[in-house]
Every structure is written in C-alpha cells, then in structure tokens.
Amino acid sequence: MANGWQQAAAGQAARMLERLHEYVAQETPTGDANALNAFADRLVARYADLGGTARRVPAATGDHVVANLPGRGPLAEQPPLLFLAHHDTVWPVGQLGGSMPWREEDGIVHGPGVFDMKGGLVVLETALQLIAEQEANHRPVRIVVAADEEVGSPSARGLVTAESEGVVAAFGLEPPHPNGDLKTARRGSSRVRIEITGREAHAALDPESGVSAIDELVDQLIAVRSLVGSFDDVLCNVGTITGGGRTNVVPGTASAEIGFRFIDPDTERAVLDSIGKLEPVRDGARVQVSVVSNRPAWRPSAEGDELLAKVAAAGRSVGQEVGGAVAAGAADTNLTGWLGVPSLDGFGPVGKGAHAIHEQIVAATLPERAALIAAIITSL
C-alpha cells in the first residue's frame, strides 16, 4: 500500500482544506478555556469517529485531549507511536474577522493557526482515516493535544511525560523547516518572570521616600543582559514589561517576563541559577524571580538519527525525500527528546509566518504530509 498512500491522500485534498477552514474558523487563543474546551470536544468526537477512545483532561486554562487508537494485525500489541499536537493559537478571538481573514490564493492558504498548528491536526486525522479505510496493519497510536503549548505547556507537561511512558517513538505535528525538513532536536526554552516591589510616594513632593520599582526593574534587566553575555549562544528576549500607574507617583510595582533559549542543559541550569540569585540594587526594593515554564533542551542522539533514517525510508515509499535539521524553536517534543524517547518534529504542512500576520501554508503539502504519516504509522 505504500505507493498508494500518496494517491489516497491526494483524493482527500479538498476535504482537508474544508476541515482546516472549519478548524481555523473556531478560534482558540491560549487561556480562553471556553473556546479551547469547545474545540477539545470536537477533537474527542473526531478521534472517536476514527476508531479511537478519547477524553478531555481538565486544566484551568483549557482542557487537553488524549486519544488512543488500537493497532491492527501483527503489530497490534506492540508499543504505541505517540503524536504530539496543540489546539491553542497565539491569536485572539476576532483575528480571523479582522486583519487575518481565511483566504486561498495561488495554492497558498492564509489564516490564524493554519501553520501553527491546525494544519498539523488535519494532517494526522487524514492519515488515520486513510489507514482505517484501508484496514492496514499498524502499531497502536497515542495522541496528546495540549491546550497551552504556546506558553510552554505549563499544565500539559506532566501529561506529556505520563503519556510518553512506553512509547516507541514520538512525532510532533509542529510546522517543519521552511524547506520541509523535519526537526531533529530543539533548544531548551524557559520563561522567567522578574517581579519588583518598591515603595510608592509623591514623585515631586516626597520622592526620597519612594523606591522606584521601574528603575529597579531596568537595572535588573541590564544585569540579566550582562549575565547572559557571559555565556555562549544563549538567546534572551524581554517579552513584556509592566509597572507603575501615574507619572506623579513613584511606582511601587513592576515586572517583566523574559524568554530564554539554550543549546544544552548545563548552560540552561547555570543561567537560571544565576538569575534566581539576583539581588536588589536599591535599599527597600524586593526582587522575586520565578520560572513560569520550562522545556529542557532536546539534543541530537543516535536513536534520533536512527528514527530519521526509518522515516526517510517511509518517505521514499511515497515518493518524498525527507531530511532533518536542528531547530531553534521549542515545543512539546523537547520533553520527549529530553526523556530519551526517539523523537522527530515538523510533520505539519510546509508554510511560513508562525506567530505573524502573514501566517500561511502551501495547500499541496497537506495531502503530502498525510501520506508520509500514513506510511510511517504502517511501516515502523
């Protein structure tokens, strides 16, 4: 059937676009529990239609989804393959009706979430549908769809860890590299919050009685920049800054969230330990540092190379050349790779513009990716 997956998937191209349009139309920003739970219900029903058992896993900011599909034939009792996805996006409700309308033009599909990563959800569903229709032999398949991946999966980390137990390999449905290559390793990623408490006072009549939390925060951020500069190849982005209220009041509170990316666990630990020891510059100021979310570095491995070789062979069986390279971005495959599970990511459709207003995919790569995943599931 290997050569037939490409043809079978091509026959689903129009339906894949329809389903993707339906998914994009149901906007699911991170943290909007009602929107995410409604989409989770949709996924649970879809995986049940495909012959699996699925459930919502409760979380305060939006429920996750876990599904298990039984294997068939001689491989039915073998360890499962794990697929990792997410249904949250970075876009607020209303983005679709504003500056990012759904549109198809010259084989390119635009819209919030088409690339990151509702296209990947449609690709996996289609592959599973093709396998069911052909009654092909395969290992069991396990699926975890996180609701807070875009903010580091703080509530999904334990779930991903638990569902990784006993699997033979893990595959992420995140976008691939621009040329379609898969992702074979990822930088570690941590979000850190620095909170400053100062003391309010009248900025003109009694400034000496105040302790500016904003001034303290600025000095702490300069210290962080200096600290990061002492390490090789650490990425640091101050993503948010808040504080104060009025120009005639010495600000009593301020905070910042910083995103870090690391190539190895030792550097990550050293940087986070150092930042955790920050001391106030001003008398009367208090500094509190907390790690909001963390994804450990996923390093290249011999097991990963072996998995890529098997996936490349599956790709050749459907007429595709599959390559792989290390990625700078982080995702839930960081965790499986760090845990020692052979992992690959980037099985979503080819496109560009993740987290950007020009987010888009190449429509033709939807059935191509579905054929590749069908070949992988039935050959590993």
Short mmCIF file of C-alpha atoms in Angstrom, two decimals:
data_model
loop_
_atom_site.label_atom_id
_atom_site.label_comp_id
_atom_site.label_asym_id
_atom_site.label_seq_id
_atom_site.Cartn_x
_atom_site.Cartn_y
_atom_site.Cartn_z
CA MET A 1 0.00 0.00 0.00
CA ALA A 2 2.99 2.29 0.46
CA ASN A 3 2.82 3.75 -3.03
CA GLY A 4 -0.95 4.07 -2.70
CA TRP A 5 -0.87 6.42 0.28
CA GLN A 6 0.07 9.36 -1.91
CA GLN A 7 -2.83 8.75 -4.27
CA ALA A 8 -5.29 8.13 -1.43
CA ALA A 9 -4.21 11.30 0.35
CA ALA A 10 -4.48 13.33 -2.85
CA GLY A 11 -8.10 12.24 -3.06
CA GLN A 12 -8.67 13.89 0.34
CA ALA A 13 -7.08 17.25 -0.58
CA ALA A 14 -10.34 19.17 -0.94
CA ARG A 15 -11.80 17.74 2.27
CA MET A 16 -8.58 18.55 4.13
CA LEU A 17 -8.92 22.20 3.14
CA GLU A 18 -12.57 22.20 4.20
CA ARG A 19 -11.72 20.74 7.59
CA LEU A 20 -8.83 23.15 8.07
CA HIS A 21 -11.17 26.04 7.28
CA GLU A 22 -13.60 24.74 9.90
CA TYR A 23 -10.82 24.47 12.46
CA VAL A 24 -9.45 27.94 11.76
CA ALA A 25 -12.96 29.40 11.97
CA GLN A 26 -13.20 28.08 15.53
CA GLU A 27 -10.68 30.44 17.11
CA THR A 28 -8.79 29.07 20.13
CA PRO A 29 -6.47 31.57 21.84
CA THR A 30 -4.29 30.30 24.67
CA GLY A 31 -6.03 30.76 28.01
CA ASP A 32 -9.58 31.02 26.64
CA ALA A 33 -10.90 27.93 28.42
CA ASN A 34 -14.38 28.03 26.87
CA ALA A 35 -13.05 28.25 23.32
CA LEU A 36 -10.41 25.60 23.89
CA ASN A 37 -12.84 23.21 25.57
CA ALA A 38 -15.33 23.53 22.72
CA PHE A 39 -12.56 22.66 20.27
CA ALA A 40 -11.44 19.80 22.53
CA ASP A 41 -14.95 18.35 22.33
CA ARG A 42 -14.66 18.48 18.57
CA LEU A 43 -11.36 16.60 18.64
CA VAL A 44 -12.69 13.97 21.04
CA ALA A 45 -15.59 13.29 18.67
CA ARG A 46 -13.29 13.19 15.66
CA TYR A 47 -10.88 10.68 17.21
CA ALA A 48 -13.84 8.53 18.26
CA ASP A 49 -15.07 8.57 14.66
CA LEU A 50 -11.64 7.31 13.63
CA GLY A 51 -11.99 4.28 15.91
CA GLY A 52 -10.18 5.54 18.98
CA THR A 53 -11.03 6.28 22.58
CA ALA A 54 -10.54 9.91 23.53
CA ARG A 55 -11.01 12.07 26.58
CA ARG A 56 -10.58 15.60 27.80
CA VAL A 57 -8.00 16.10 30.53
CA PRO A 58 -9.10 19.02 32.73
CA ALA A 59 -6.93 22.12 33.11
CA ALA A 60 -7.94 25.52 34.46
CA THR A 61 -6.94 27.44 31.34
CA GLY A 62 -8.34 24.89 28.85
CA ASP A 63 -8.58 21.13 28.64
CA HIS A 64 -6.09 18.88 26.88
CA VAL A 65 -7.07 15.86 24.77
CA VAL A 66 -5.67 12.34 24.90
CA ALA A 67 -6.67 9.70 22.36
CA ASN A 68 -5.67 6.08 21.84
CA LEU A 69 -6.28 4.19 18.63
CA PRO A 70 -5.80 0.41 18.64
CA GLY A 71 -3.30 -1.28 16.39
CA ARG A 72 -4.16 -3.86 13.78
CA GLY A 73 -2.61 -7.16 12.76
CA PRO A 74 0.77 -8.48 13.93
CA LEU A 75 1.77 -5.11 15.42
CA ALA A 76 -1.41 -4.60 17.42
CA GLU A 77 0.21 -5.49 20.75
CA GLN A 78 3.44 -3.59 20.15
CA PRO A 79 4.32 -0.32 21.96
CA PRO A 80 2.46 2.67 20.51
CA LEU A 81 3.60 5.62 18.46
CA LEU A 82 2.98 8.98 20.14
CA PHE A 83 1.84 12.08 18.24
CA LEU A 84 2.04 15.48 19.93
CA ALA A 85 -0.08 18.46 18.91
CA HIS A 86 -1.81 21.51 20.35
CA HIS A 87 -5.07 23.32 19.68
CA ASP A 88 -4.25 26.72 21.16
CA THR A 89 -3.00 29.57 18.98
CA VAL A 90 -1.35 32.91 19.68
CA TRP A 91 -4.25 34.81 18.06
CA PRO A 92 -7.15 36.39 19.97
CA VAL A 93 -10.78 35.78 19.11
CA GLY A 94 -11.65 38.20 16.31
CA GLN A 95 -8.34 37.94 14.47
CA LEU A 96 -10.00 35.94 11.71
CA GLY A 97 -12.60 38.63 11.14
CA GLY A 98 -10.02 41.40 11.26
CA SER A 99 -6.55 41.52 9.76
CA MET A 100 -6.15 37.77 9.05
CA PRO A 101 -9.15 36.50 7.08
CA TRP A 102 -9.13 32.99 5.68
CA ARG A 103 -8.21 33.06 2.03
CA GLU A 104 -6.88 30.70 -0.63
CA GLU A 105 -4.79 32.23 -3.39
CA ASP A 106 -2.47 30.54 -5.92
CA GLY A 107 -2.20 27.40 -3.82
CA ILE A 108 -1.42 29.30 -0.61
CA VAL A 109 -3.81 29.27 2.35
CA HIS A 110 -3.78 32.15 4.84
CA GLY A 111 -5.38 32.44 8.26
CA PRO A 112 -4.68 32.39 12.01
CA GLY A 113 -3.50 28.95 13.02
CA VAL A 114 -3.23 27.37 9.56
CA PHE A 115 0.51 26.86 10.04
CA ASP A 116 0.82 26.70 13.82
CA MET A 117 -0.75 24.24 14.05
CA LYS A 118 -4.24 23.36 12.96
CA GLY A 119 -2.83 22.20 9.64
CA GLY A 120 -0.90 19.54 11.55
CA LEU A 121 -4.08 18.36 13.28
CA VAL A 122 -5.79 17.90 9.91
CA VAL A 123 -2.76 16.06 8.51
CA LEU A 124 -2.79 13.49 11.32
CA GLU A 125 -6.55 12.95 11.19
CA THR A 126 -6.40 12.35 7.46
CA ALA A 127 -3.55 9.85 7.79
CA LEU A 128 -5.52 7.93 10.43
CA GLN A 129 -8.62 7.99 8.24
CA LEU A 130 -6.70 6.57 5.27
CA ILE A 131 -5.24 3.79 7.41
CA ALA A 132 -8.67 2.88 8.78
CA GLU A 133 -10.24 2.82 5.32
CA GLN A 134 -7.50 0.52 4.01
CA GLU A 135 -7.61 -1.67 7.15
CA ALA A 136 -3.82 -1.52 7.16
CA ASN A 137 -1.71 -3.20 9.84
CA HIS A 138 -0.01 -0.85 12.29
CA ARG A 139 1.07 -0.25 15.85
CA PRO A 140 -1.29 1.45 18.30
CA VAL A 141 -1.35 5.23 18.06
CA ARG A 142 -1.50 7.61 21.01
CA ILE A 143 -2.26 11.31 20.62
CA VAL A 144 -1.80 14.19 23.06
CA VAL A 145 -3.22 17.59 22.09
CA ALA A 146 -2.14 20.31 24.53
CA ALA A 147 -4.18 23.42 25.28
CA ASP A 148 -1.33 25.67 26.42
CA GLU A 149 1.62 24.80 24.19
CA GLU A 150 2.05 28.37 23.02
CA VAL A 151 3.01 29.45 26.55
CA GLY A 152 5.30 26.50 27.26
CA SER A 153 2.73 23.82 28.19
CA PRO A 154 2.85 24.57 31.94
CA SER A 155 -0.25 22.48 32.64
CA ALA A 156 0.43 19.86 29.95
CA ARG A 157 4.00 18.96 30.89
CA GLY A 158 3.01 16.27 33.37
CA LEU A 159 0.50 14.84 30.91
CA VAL A 160 3.06 14.64 28.09
CA THR A 161 5.52 12.98 30.48
CA ALA A 162 2.96 10.40 31.58
CA GLU A 163 1.74 9.59 28.08
CA SER A 164 5.32 9.22 26.83
CA GLU A 165 5.78 6.19 29.04
CA GLY A 166 6.28 3.03 27.00
CA VAL A 167 6.02 4.56 23.51
CA VAL A 168 8.44 3.51 20.80
CA ALA A 169 8.79 6.99 19.25
CA ALA A 170 7.27 10.48 19.40
CA PHE A 171 6.31 12.70 16.47
CA GLY A 172 5.39 16.39 16.67
CA LEU A 173 2.90 17.99 14.30
CA GLU A 174 4.50 21.43 14.54
CA PRO A 175 5.50 23.24 11.32
CA PRO A 176 8.63 21.95 9.56
CA HIS A 177 11.69 23.90 8.50
CA PRO A 178 11.00 26.25 5.55
CA ASN A 179 12.23 23.65 3.06
CA GLY A 180 10.06 20.93 4.58
CA ASP A 181 12.81 19.25 6.60
CA LEU A 182 11.84 17.70 9.90
CA LYS A 183 13.19 18.92 13.24
CA THR A 184 15.67 16.56 14.85
CA ALA A 185 16.47 18.48 18.07
CA ARG A 186 15.47 21.77 19.72
CA ARG A 187 16.88 24.42 22.02
CA GLY A 188 15.75 24.44 25.62
CA SER A 189 13.22 27.15 26.39
CA SER A 190 12.37 28.84 29.69
CA ARG A 191 10.09 31.75 30.59
CA VAL A 192 11.18 33.70 33.65
CA ARG A 193 9.23 36.39 35.48
CA ILE A 194 11.01 39.11 37.49
CA GLU A 195 8.72 40.95 39.93
CA ILE A 196 9.84 44.08 41.73
CA THR A 197 8.25 45.61 44.80
CA GLY A 198 9.26 49.16 45.65
CA ARG A 199 7.52 51.88 47.65
CA GLU A 200 5.11 54.49 46.36
CA ALA A 201 5.50 58.19 47.13
CA HIS A 202 4.67 61.55 45.56
CA ALA A 203 7.13 61.97 42.72
CA ALA A 204 7.56 65.72 43.30
CA LEU A 205 6.77 66.43 46.95
CA ASP A 206 8.44 63.43 48.58
CA PRO A 207 10.45 61.39 46.04
CA GLU A 208 13.09 60.44 48.60
CA SER A 209 10.52 58.38 50.50
CA GLY A 210 9.79 56.26 47.45
CA VAL A 211 11.61 53.33 45.92
CA SER A 212 11.01 53.11 42.18
CA ALA A 213 10.14 49.57 41.15
CA ILE A 214 10.52 50.53 37.50
CA ASP A 215 14.04 51.90 37.97
CA GLU A 216 14.92 48.76 39.89
CA LEU A 217 13.50 46.59 37.12
CA VAL A 218 15.52 48.44 34.47
CA ASP A 219 18.73 47.84 36.42
CA GLN A 220 17.84 44.18 36.91
CA LEU A 221 17.24 43.72 33.19
CA ILE A 222 20.62 45.29 32.47
CA ALA A 223 22.13 42.81 34.92
CA VAL A 224 20.38 39.95 33.12
CA ARG A 225 21.75 41.10 29.78
CA SER A 226 25.26 41.23 31.23
CA LEU A 227 24.86 37.79 32.74
CA VAL A 228 23.60 36.25 29.50
CA GLY A 229 26.51 37.81 27.62
CA SER A 230 28.93 35.74 29.68
CA PHE A 231 27.56 32.50 28.16
CA ASP A 232 27.87 31.27 24.59
CA ASP A 233 24.82 31.06 22.31
CA VAL A 234 22.02 31.95 24.74
CA LEU A 235 19.01 33.76 23.29
CA CYS A 236 17.24 36.26 25.55
CA ASN A 237 14.07 38.20 24.77
CA VAL A 238 12.31 40.55 27.18
CA GLY A 239 8.76 39.93 26.04
CA THR A 240 6.67 42.00 28.43
CA ILE A 241 7.21 44.85 30.90
CA THR A 242 4.53 46.23 33.21
CA GLY A 243 4.55 48.62 36.14
CA GLY A 244 3.57 51.92 37.64
CA GLY A 245 0.44 53.90 37.03
CA ARG A 246 0.88 57.68 37.14
CA THR A 247 3.77 59.97 36.32
CA ASN A 248 3.37 61.83 39.61
CA VAL A 249 3.69 58.66 41.71
CA VAL A 250 6.94 56.77 42.33
CA PRO A 251 5.97 53.30 41.06
CA GLY A 252 5.62 50.64 43.72
CA THR A 253 5.45 47.57 41.49
CA ALA A 254 6.91 46.43 38.17
CA SER A 255 7.52 43.14 36.41
CA ALA A 256 8.92 41.63 33.26
CA GLU A 257 8.74 38.26 31.53
CA ILE A 258 11.81 37.03 29.69
CA GLY A 259 12.16 34.18 27.23
CA PHE A 260 15.44 32.25 27.13
CA ARG A 261 16.68 29.64 24.65
CA PHE A 262 19.57 27.30 25.43
CA ILE A 263 21.50 24.77 23.38
CA ASP A 264 22.39 22.50 26.31
CA PRO A 265 21.06 21.68 29.79
CA ASP A 266 24.24 22.75 31.62
CA THR A 267 24.09 26.30 30.26
CA GLU A 268 20.38 26.44 30.97
CA ARG A 269 20.88 25.45 34.59
CA ALA A 270 23.75 27.88 35.08
CA VAL A 271 21.82 30.83 33.63
CA LEU A 272 18.63 30.12 35.57
CA ASP A 273 20.54 29.59 38.80
CA SER A 274 22.34 32.91 38.35
CA ILE A 275 19.14 34.80 37.57
CA GLY A 276 17.49 33.25 40.59
CA LYS A 277 20.15 34.87 42.77
CA LEU A 278 19.54 38.45 41.61
CA GLU A 279 19.76 40.94 44.49
CA PRO A 280 18.11 44.39 44.75
CA VAL A 281 20.18 47.38 43.73
CA ARG A 282 18.16 49.81 45.89
CA ASP A 283 17.53 49.78 49.60
CA GLY A 284 13.91 48.94 50.23
CA ALA A 285 13.34 47.16 46.92
CA ARG A 286 12.43 43.47 46.72
CA VAL A 287 13.19 41.20 43.78
CA GLN A 288 11.34 37.95 43.16
CA VAL A 289 12.33 35.62 40.32
CA SER A 290 10.19 32.67 39.21
CA VAL A 291 10.36 30.20 36.33
CA VAL A 292 6.95 30.31 34.63
CA SER A 293 7.54 27.45 32.22
CA ASN A 294 10.45 25.31 31.12
CA ARG A 295 11.21 22.98 28.27
CA PRO A 296 14.59 21.27 28.54
CA ALA A 297 16.99 21.15 25.63
CA TRP A 298 16.46 18.22 23.28
CA ARG A 299 19.85 17.20 21.99
CA PRO A 300 20.69 15.18 18.86
CA SER A 301 21.16 11.45 19.52
CA ALA A 302 21.99 8.20 17.77
CA GLU A 303 18.44 7.00 18.46
CA GLY A 304 17.07 10.10 16.81
CA ASP A 305 19.29 9.57 13.78
CA GLU A 306 18.03 6.00 13.51
CA LEU A 307 14.42 7.17 13.68
CA LEU A 308 15.05 9.78 10.98
CA ALA A 309 16.51 7.05 8.73
CA LYS A 310 13.34 4.97 9.15
CA VAL A 311 11.13 7.97 8.46
CA ALA A 312 13.20 8.82 5.39
CA ALA A 313 12.65 5.28 4.12
CA ALA A 314 8.90 5.67 4.69
CA GLY A 315 9.08 8.96 2.80
CA ARG A 316 10.78 7.34 -0.18
CA SER A 317 7.97 4.78 -0.31
CA VAL A 318 5.54 7.63 -1.06
CA GLY A 319 7.87 9.49 -3.38
CA GLN A 320 9.19 12.03 -0.89
CA GLU A 321 12.72 12.94 0.14
CA VAL A 322 12.77 13.57 3.88
CA GLY A 323 15.59 15.43 5.62
CA GLY A 324 16.12 16.77 9.09
CA ALA A 325 17.90 19.55 10.97
CA VAL A 326 18.10 21.06 14.45
CA ALA A 327 15.53 23.80 15.25
CA ALA A 328 15.79 26.93 17.37
CA GLY A 329 12.15 26.94 18.49
CA ALA A 330 10.80 24.84 21.35
CA ALA A 331 7.77 22.55 21.55
CA ASP A 332 6.48 19.54 23.46
CA THR A 333 8.93 17.28 21.62
CA ASN A 334 11.61 18.97 23.74
CA LEU A 335 10.27 16.96 26.63
CA THR A 336 10.05 13.59 24.86
CA GLY A 337 13.51 14.06 23.37
CA TRP A 338 14.93 15.03 26.77
CA LEU A 339 13.26 11.98 28.33
CA GLY A 340 15.13 9.77 25.87
CA VAL A 341 12.19 8.89 23.62
CA PRO A 342 13.33 8.88 19.96
CA SER A 343 11.59 11.96 18.60
CA LEU A 344 11.05 13.98 15.44
CA ASP A 345 9.01 17.12 14.87
CA GLY A 346 7.80 19.23 11.97
CA PHE A 347 5.19 16.95 10.39
CA GLY A 348 2.77 19.80 9.74
CA PRO A 349 2.34 21.30 6.26
CA VAL A 350 5.02 23.49 4.70
CA GLY A 351 4.47 27.22 5.08
CA LYS A 352 5.72 30.28 6.91
CA GLY A 353 4.71 33.08 9.24
CA ALA A 354 4.25 31.31 12.57
CA HIS A 355 3.02 33.92 15.09
CA ALA A 356 2.98 36.51 12.30
CA ILE A 357 0.17 38.22 10.45
CA HIS A 358 1.24 36.59 7.16
CA GLU A 359 0.83 33.04 8.55
CA GLN A 360 0.26 30.65 5.63
CA ILE A 361 0.69 27.13 4.29
CA VAL A 362 1.22 25.54 0.89
CA ALA A 363 -2.07 23.70 0.29
CA ALA A 364 -0.49 20.89 -1.73
CA THR A 365 1.64 19.82 1.23
CA LEU A 366 -1.42 18.86 3.31
CA PRO A 367 -2.00 15.56 1.45
CA GLU A 368 1.73 15.04 1.07
CA ARG A 369 2.21 15.14 4.84
CA ALA A 370 -0.81 12.90 5.37
CA ALA A 371 0.68 10.31 3.01
CA LEU A 372 4.01 10.50 4.85
CA ILE A 373 2.43 9.96 8.27
CA ALA A 374 0.32 7.07 6.96
CA ALA A 375 3.50 5.46 5.61
CA ILE A 376 5.28 5.99 8.93
CA ILE A 377 2.48 4.55 11.06
CA THR A 378 2.19 1.45 8.87
CA SER A 379 5.92 0.82 8.45
CA LEU A 380 7.58 1.41 11.85
#
